[in-house]
Coordinates of C-alpha atoms and ligand atoms in Angstrom, one line a residue:
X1 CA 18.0 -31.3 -3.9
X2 CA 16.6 -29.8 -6.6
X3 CA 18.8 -27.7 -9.5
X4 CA 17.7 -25.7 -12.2
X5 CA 19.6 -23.9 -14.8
X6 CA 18.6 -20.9 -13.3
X7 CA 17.2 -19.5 -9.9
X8 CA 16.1 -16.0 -10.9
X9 CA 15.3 -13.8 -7.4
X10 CA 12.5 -11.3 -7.7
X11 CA 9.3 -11.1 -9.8
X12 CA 9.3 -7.9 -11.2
X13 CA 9.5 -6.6 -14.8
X14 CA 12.8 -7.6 -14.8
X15 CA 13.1 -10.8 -13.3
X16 CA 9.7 -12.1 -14.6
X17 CA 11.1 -11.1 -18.9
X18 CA 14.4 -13.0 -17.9
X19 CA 12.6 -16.0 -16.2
X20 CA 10.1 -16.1 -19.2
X21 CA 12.2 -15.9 -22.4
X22 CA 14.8 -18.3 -20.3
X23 CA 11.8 -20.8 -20.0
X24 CA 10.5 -20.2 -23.2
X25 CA 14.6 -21.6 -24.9
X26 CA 13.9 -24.9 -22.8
X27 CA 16.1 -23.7 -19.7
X28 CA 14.7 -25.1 -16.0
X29 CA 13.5 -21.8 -14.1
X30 CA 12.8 -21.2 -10.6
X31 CA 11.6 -17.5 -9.5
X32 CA 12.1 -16.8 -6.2
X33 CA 9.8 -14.0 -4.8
X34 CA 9.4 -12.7 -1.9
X35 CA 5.7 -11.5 -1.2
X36 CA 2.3 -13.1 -2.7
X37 CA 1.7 -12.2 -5.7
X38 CA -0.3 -9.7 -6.5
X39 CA 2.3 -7.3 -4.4
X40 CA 2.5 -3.9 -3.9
X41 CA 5.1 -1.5 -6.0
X42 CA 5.5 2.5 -5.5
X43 CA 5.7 3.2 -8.7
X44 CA 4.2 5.7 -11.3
X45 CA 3.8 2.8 -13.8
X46 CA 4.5 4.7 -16.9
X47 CA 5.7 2.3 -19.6
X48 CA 7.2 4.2 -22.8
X49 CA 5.3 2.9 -25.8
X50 CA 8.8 1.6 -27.4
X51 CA 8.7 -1.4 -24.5
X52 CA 5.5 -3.2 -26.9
X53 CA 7.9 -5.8 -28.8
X54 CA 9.6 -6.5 -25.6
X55 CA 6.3 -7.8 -24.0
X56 CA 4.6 -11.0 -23.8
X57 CA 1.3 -10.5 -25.8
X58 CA -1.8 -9.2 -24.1
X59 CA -0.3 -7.2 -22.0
X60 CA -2.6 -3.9 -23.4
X61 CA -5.1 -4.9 -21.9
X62 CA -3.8 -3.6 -18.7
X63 CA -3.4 0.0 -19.6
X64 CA -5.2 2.4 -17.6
X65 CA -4.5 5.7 -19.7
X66 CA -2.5 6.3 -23.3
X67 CA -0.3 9.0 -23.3
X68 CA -0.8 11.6 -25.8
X69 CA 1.4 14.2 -24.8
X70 CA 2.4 16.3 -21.7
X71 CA 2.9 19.4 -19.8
X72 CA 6.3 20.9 -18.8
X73 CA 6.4 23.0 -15.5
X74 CA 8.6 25.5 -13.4
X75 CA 7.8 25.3 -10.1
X76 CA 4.0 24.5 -10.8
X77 CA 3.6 27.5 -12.9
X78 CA 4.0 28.3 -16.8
X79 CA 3.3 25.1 -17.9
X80 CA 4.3 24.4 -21.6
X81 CA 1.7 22.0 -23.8
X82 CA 2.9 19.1 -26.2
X83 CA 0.6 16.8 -28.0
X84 CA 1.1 13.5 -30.0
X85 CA -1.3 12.0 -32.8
X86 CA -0.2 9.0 -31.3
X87 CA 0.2 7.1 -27.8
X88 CA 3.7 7.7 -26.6
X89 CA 3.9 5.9 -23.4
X90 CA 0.8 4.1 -21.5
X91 CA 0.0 3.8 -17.9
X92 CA -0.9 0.5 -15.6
X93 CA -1.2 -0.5 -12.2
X94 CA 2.1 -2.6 -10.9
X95 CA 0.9 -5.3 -9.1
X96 CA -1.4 -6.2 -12.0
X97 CA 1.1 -5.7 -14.8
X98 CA 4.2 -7.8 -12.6
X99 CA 1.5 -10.4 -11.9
X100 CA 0.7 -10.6 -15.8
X101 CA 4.4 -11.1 -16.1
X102 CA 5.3 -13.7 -13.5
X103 CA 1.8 -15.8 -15.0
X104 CA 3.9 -15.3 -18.6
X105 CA 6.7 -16.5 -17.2
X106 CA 4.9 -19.8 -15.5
X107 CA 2.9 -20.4 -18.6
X108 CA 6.3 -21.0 -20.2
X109 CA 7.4 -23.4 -17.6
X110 CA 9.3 -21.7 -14.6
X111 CA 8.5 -22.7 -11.4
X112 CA 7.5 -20.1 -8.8
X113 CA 8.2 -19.8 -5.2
X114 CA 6.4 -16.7 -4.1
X115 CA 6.2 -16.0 -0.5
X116 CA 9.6 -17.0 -0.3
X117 CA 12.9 -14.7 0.5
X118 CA 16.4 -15.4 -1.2
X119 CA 18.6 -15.5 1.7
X120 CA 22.2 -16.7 0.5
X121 CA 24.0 -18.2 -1.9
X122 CA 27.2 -20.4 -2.0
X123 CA 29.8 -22.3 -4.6
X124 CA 30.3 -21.7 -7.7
X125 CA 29.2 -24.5 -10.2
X126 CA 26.7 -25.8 -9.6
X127 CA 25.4 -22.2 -6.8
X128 CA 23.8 -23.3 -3.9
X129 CA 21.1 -21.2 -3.3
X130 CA 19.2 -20.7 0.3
X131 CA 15.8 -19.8 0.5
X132 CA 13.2 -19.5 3.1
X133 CA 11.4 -22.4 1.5
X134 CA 14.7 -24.7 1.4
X135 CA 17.7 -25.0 -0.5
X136 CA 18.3 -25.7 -4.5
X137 CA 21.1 -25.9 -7.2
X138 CA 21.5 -23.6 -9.9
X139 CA 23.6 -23.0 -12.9
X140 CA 22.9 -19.7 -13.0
X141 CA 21.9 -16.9 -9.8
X142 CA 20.1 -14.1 -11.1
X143 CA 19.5 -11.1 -9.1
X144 CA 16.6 -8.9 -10.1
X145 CA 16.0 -8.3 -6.2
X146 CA 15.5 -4.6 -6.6
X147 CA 17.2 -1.4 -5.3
X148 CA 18.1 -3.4 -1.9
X149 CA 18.9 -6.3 -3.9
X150 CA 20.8 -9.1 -1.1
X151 CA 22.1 -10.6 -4.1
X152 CA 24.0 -7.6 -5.5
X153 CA 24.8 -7.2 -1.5
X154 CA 26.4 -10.6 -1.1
X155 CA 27.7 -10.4 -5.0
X156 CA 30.3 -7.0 -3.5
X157 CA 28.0 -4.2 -5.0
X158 CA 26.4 -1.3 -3.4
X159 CA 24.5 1.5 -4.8
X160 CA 26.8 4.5 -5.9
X161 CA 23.4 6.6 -7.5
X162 CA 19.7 7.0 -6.7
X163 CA 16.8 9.1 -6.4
X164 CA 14.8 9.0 -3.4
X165 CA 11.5 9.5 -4.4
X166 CA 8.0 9.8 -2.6
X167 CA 4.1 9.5 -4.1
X168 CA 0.8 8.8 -3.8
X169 CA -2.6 8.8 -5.2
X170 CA -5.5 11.7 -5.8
X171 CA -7.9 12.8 -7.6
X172 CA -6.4 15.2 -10.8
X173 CA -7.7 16.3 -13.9
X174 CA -5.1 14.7 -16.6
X175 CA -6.1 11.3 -18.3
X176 CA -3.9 11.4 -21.4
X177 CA -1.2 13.6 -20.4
X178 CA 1.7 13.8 -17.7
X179 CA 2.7 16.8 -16.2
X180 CA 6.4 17.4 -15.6
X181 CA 7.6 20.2 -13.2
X182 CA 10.8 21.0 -12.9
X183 CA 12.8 24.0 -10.3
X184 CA 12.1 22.3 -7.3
X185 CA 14.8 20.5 -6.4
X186 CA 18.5 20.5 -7.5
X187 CA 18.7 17.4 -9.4
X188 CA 15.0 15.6 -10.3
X189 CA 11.1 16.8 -10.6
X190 CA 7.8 16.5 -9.5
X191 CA 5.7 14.7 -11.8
X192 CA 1.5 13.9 -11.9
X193 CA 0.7 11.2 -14.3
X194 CA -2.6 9.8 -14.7
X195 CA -3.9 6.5 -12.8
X196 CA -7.1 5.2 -14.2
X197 CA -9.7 7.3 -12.1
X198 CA -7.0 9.0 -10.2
X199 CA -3.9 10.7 -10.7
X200 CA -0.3 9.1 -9.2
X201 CA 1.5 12.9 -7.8
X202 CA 5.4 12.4 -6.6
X203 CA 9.1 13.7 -6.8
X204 CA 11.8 12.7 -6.8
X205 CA 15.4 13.9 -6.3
X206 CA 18.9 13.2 -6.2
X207 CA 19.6 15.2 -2.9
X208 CA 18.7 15.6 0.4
X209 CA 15.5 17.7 0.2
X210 CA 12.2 17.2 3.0
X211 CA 10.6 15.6 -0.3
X212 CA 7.3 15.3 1.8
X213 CA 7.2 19.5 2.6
X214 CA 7.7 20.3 -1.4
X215 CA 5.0 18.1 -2.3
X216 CA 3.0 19.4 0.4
X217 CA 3.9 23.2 -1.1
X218 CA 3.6 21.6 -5.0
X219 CA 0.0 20.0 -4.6
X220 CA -1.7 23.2 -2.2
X221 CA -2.0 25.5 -5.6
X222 CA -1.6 22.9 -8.6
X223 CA -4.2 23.8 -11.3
X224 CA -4.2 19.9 -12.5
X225 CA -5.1 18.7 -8.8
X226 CA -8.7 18.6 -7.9
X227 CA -7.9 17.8 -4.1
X228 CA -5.4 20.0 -2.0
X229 CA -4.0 17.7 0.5
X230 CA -1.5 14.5 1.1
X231 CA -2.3 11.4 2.1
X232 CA -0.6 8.1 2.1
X233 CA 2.2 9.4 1.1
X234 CA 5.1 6.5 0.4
X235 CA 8.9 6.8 -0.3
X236 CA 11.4 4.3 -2.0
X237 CA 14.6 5.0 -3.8
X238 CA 15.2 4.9 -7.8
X239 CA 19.0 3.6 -8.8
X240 CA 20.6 4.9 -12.0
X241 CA 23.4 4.7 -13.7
X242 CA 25.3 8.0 -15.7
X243 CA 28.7 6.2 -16.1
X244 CA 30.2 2.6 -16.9
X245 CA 31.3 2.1 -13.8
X246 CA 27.6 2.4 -12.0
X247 CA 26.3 -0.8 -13.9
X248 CA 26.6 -3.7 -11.9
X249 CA 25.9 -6.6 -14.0
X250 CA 27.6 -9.3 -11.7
X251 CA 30.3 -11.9 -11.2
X252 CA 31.0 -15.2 -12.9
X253 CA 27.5 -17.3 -12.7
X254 CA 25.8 -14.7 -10.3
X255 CA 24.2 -12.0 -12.7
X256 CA 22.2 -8.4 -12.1
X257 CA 19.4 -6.9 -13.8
X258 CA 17.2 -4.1 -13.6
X259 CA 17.2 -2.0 -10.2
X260 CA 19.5 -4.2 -8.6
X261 CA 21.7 -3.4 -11.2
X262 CA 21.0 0.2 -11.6
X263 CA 19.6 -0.1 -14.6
X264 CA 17.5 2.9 -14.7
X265 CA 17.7 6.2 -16.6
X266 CA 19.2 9.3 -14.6
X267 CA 17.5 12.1 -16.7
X268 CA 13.4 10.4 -15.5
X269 CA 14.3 7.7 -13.2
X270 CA 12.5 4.8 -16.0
X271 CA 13.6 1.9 -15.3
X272 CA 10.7 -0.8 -16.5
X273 CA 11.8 -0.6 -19.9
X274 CA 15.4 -0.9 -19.0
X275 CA 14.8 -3.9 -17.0
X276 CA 12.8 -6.2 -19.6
X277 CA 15.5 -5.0 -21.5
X278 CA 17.8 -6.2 -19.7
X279 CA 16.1 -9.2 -19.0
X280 CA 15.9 -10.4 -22.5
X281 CA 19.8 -9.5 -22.9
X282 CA 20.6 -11.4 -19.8
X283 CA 17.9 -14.7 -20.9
X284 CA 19.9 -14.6 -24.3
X285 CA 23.5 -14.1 -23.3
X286 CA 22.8 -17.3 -20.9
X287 CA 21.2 -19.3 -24.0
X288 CA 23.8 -18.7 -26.4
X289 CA 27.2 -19.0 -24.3
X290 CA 26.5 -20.7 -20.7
X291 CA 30.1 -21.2 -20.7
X292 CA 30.8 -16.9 -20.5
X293 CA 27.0 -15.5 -20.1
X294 CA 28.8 -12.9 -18.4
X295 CA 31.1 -11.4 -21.0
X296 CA 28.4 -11.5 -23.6
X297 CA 25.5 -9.5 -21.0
X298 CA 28.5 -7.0 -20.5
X299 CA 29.1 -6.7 -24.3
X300 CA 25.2 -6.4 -25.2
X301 CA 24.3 -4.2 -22.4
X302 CA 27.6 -2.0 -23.2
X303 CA 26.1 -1.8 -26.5
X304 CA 22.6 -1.2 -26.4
X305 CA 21.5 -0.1 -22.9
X306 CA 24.7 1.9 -21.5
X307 CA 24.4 4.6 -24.7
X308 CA 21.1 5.9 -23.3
X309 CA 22.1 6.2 -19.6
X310 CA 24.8 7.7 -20.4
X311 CA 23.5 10.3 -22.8
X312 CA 20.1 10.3 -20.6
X313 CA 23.0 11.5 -17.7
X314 CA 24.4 13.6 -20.1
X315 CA 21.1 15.6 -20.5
X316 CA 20.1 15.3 -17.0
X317 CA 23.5 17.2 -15.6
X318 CA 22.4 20.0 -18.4
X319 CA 19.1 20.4 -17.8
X320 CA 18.8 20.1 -14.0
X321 CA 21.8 22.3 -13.7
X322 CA 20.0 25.1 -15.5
X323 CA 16.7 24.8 -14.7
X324 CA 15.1 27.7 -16.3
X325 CA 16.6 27.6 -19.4
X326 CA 15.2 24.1 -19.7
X327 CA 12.1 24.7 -18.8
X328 CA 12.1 28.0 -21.7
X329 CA 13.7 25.3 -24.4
X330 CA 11.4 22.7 -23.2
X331 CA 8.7 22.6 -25.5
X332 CA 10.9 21.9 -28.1
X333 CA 12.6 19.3 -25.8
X334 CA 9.5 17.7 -24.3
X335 CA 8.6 17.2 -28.0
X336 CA 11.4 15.4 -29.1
X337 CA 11.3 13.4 -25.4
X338 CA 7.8 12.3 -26.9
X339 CA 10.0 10.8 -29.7
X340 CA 12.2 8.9 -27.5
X341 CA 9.2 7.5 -25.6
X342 CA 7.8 5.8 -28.5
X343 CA 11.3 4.5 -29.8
X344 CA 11.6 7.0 -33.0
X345 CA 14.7 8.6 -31.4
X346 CA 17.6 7.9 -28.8
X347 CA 18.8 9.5 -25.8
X348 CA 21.9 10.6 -28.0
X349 CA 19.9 12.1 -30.8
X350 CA 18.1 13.9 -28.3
X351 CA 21.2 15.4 -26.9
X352 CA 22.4 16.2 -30.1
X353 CA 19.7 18.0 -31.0
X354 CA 18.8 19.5 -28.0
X355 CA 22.2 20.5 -26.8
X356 CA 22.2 22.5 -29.9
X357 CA 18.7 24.3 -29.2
X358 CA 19.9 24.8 -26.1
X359 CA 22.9 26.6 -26.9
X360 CA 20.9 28.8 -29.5
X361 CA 18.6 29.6 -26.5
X362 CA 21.4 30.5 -24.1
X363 CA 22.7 32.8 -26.5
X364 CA 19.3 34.6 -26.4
X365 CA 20.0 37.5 -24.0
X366 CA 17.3 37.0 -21.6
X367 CA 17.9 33.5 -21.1
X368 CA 21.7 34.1 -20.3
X369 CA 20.2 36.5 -18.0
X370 CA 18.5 33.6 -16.4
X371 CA 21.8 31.4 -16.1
X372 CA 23.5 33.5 -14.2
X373 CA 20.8 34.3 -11.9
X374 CA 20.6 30.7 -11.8
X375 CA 24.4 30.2 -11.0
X376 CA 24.5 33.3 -8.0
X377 CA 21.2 31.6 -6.1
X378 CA 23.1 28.7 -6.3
X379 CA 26.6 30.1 -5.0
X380 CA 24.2 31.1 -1.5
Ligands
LIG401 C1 7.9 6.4 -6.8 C2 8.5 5.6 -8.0 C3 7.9 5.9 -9.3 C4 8.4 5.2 -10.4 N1 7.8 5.4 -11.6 C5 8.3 4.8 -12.7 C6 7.6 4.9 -14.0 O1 6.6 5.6 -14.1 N2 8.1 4.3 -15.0 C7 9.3 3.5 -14.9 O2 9.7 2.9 -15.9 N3 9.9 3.3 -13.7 C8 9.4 3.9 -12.6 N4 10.0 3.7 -11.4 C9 11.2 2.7 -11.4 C10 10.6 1.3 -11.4 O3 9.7 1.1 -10.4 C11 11.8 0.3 -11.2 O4 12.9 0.7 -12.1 C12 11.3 -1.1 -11.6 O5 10.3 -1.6 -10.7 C13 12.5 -2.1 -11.6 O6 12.0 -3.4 -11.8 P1 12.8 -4.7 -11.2 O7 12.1 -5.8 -11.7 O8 14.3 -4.5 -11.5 O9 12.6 -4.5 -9.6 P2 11.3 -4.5 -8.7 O10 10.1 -4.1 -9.5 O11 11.7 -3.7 -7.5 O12 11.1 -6.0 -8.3 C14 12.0 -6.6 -7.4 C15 11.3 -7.8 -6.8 O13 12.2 -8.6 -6.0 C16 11.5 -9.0 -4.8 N5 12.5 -9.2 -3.8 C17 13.3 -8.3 -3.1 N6 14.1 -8.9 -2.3 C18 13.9 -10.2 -2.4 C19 14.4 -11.4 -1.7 N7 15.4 -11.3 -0.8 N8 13.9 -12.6 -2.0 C20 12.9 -12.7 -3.0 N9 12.4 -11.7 -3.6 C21 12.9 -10.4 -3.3 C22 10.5 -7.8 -4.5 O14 9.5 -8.3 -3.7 C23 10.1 -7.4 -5.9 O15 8.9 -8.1 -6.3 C24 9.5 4.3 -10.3 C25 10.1 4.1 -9.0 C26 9.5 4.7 -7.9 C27 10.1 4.4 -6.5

């Protein structure tokens, strides 16, 4: 039987930056991934510019649009305009840009099933780990399976937190700027980022709401939408984490990272840059102490990650409970967002800052008006 250090499950952004930089320290690497690669990912594939020294070099020359700024909405109306000199965040297709990462990750020396499912694993050291392909050992499981992640599943976690989310693909008239509406659902937004020749057009929301019936309503009168209809629409659901306790980084040898940890920000639902992230944190922790990777991922992730969920859930609780008064601070807000995007600021500066605009703005009569409007639509 064969054994490796590590069996890392998944080929995404996450699984694909653990399995390279693990490679890349000498450590034997096996990804195990279930479709043939190139796959298919729902995603809006909007990368924030501060991910660049987190990638494997080369990886530019997959972007389909840079990001220069944006437009904040309310209910597809009264859209507020920000602009950057410079490129905040940069769009690419998935399947190209996971594929670039899993090749990465190969070129360093980990061996790739694809085509192959994780189906169990069992022990402790060394794991034994079941596949559809046959059986192997491995020092270390690592699950970066995604939001229904069978390792998490057979690990003891579920998911506490997500977004379900729907898009697809159209013809629009941004290229270098997203569009961000917020007001129609309790807790998320609609959002049309450019794709290349097309435009990707979704929402996504924390609640129950017919997500394909408001998109329906959003796209019939949207002045950055060339075509009127929906068609192909897909769903899939975003995992995030606002507290400690909605991390799930694993147990003894058997670790999580990115979705199928919930390793995603609850403000936007990003969770590429979080996962590579994570990745790296996880490849490291394993490198340096083998004998408690665990404790030292916890510690790192604690430390570096965790602050911007959990002031990006801070924000998100603020803003999507007071909708309008977001929407009337936002260009100052979108501005400093643009910030965070390309790694000048953090997700606590920015709710520093903008709790404090906000408060200034609340105190303005009109706006106050506005909350408690706000508060008696929602008491009905
Ligand atoms: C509609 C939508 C739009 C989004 N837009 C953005 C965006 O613009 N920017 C952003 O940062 N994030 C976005 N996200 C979130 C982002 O897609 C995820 O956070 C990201 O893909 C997580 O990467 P990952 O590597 O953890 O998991 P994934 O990318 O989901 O990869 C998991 C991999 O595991 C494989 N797998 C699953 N089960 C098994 C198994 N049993 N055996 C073997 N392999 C298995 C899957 O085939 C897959 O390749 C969006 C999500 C959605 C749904």
């Amino acid at each position: 039987m064969d054994r490796y250090d590590a069996v890392v499950v998944g080929g995404g952004p996450s699984g694909a930056t653990c399995a390279r930089i693990l490679a890349e320290k000498g450590a034997r690497v096996l990804i195990v991934e279930r479709e043939t690669l190139p796959r298919f990912k729902l995603c809006a594939g909007c990368l924030s510019a501060r991910i660049d020294p987190l990638l494997p070099k080369g990886w530019k020359k997959l972007v389909l649009n840079s990001i220069r700024g944006g437009y904040l909405g309310f209910r597809g109306m009264s859209y507020r305009e920000v602009s950057s000199n410079l490129p905040v965040a940069y769009i690419v297709d998935r399947s190209g840009f996971d594929h670039f990462l899993v090749k990465e990750a190969v070129a360093s020396g980990s061996d790739l099933w694809e085509g192959t499912e994780f189906v169990r694993f069992e022990g402790e050291g060394p794991l034994k780990v079941h596949t559809t392909k046959g059986t192997v050992l491995a020092d270390f499981l690592i699950g970066a399976d995604g939001f229904y992640s069978k390792v998490a599943k057979q690990t003891g976690f579920g998911k506490t937190r997500f977004f379900r989310s729907v898009e697809f693909w159209t013809e629009g008239e941004v290229t270098d700027k997203v569009v961000i509406d917020i007001g129609l659902v309790k807790r998320g937004y609609a959002w049309i980022f450019p794709k290349g020749e097309l435009v990707s057009v979704g929402i996504a929301s924390v609640g129950k709401d017919n997500l394909r019936k408001i998109i329906e309503t959003y796209v019939a009168g949207n002045p950055f939408l060339k075509v009127r209809g929906v068609a192909g629409v897909k769903g899939w659901m975003i995992p995030f984490t606002e507290h400690w306790g909605d991390l799930q980084l694993g147990r003894g040898r058997v670790m999580l990272v990115g979705d199928s940890a919930s390793m995603v920000d609850p403000l936007l639902g990003e969770g590429i840059y979080y996962g590579v992230l994570g990745g790296k944190l996880l490849a490291e922790s394993i490198i340096r102490n083998p004998s408690n990777a665990l404790d030292l991922y916890t510690l790192k992730v604690r430390e570096t990650i965790f602050p911007e969920l959990l002031y990006a859930g801070k924000i998100a609780r603020t803003a999507y409970r007071f909708q309008r008064t977001a929407h009337r601070v936002g260009e100052k807000a979108l501005l400093r967002f643009l910030y965070l995007l390309s790694g000048v600021t953090s997700y606590g500066e920015l709710y520093r800052k903008g709790l404090v605009g906000f408060l200034i703005s609340a105190l303005n009569f009109e706006n106050f008006l506005h909350i408690i409007i706000d508060k008696i639509l929602r008491r009905r």
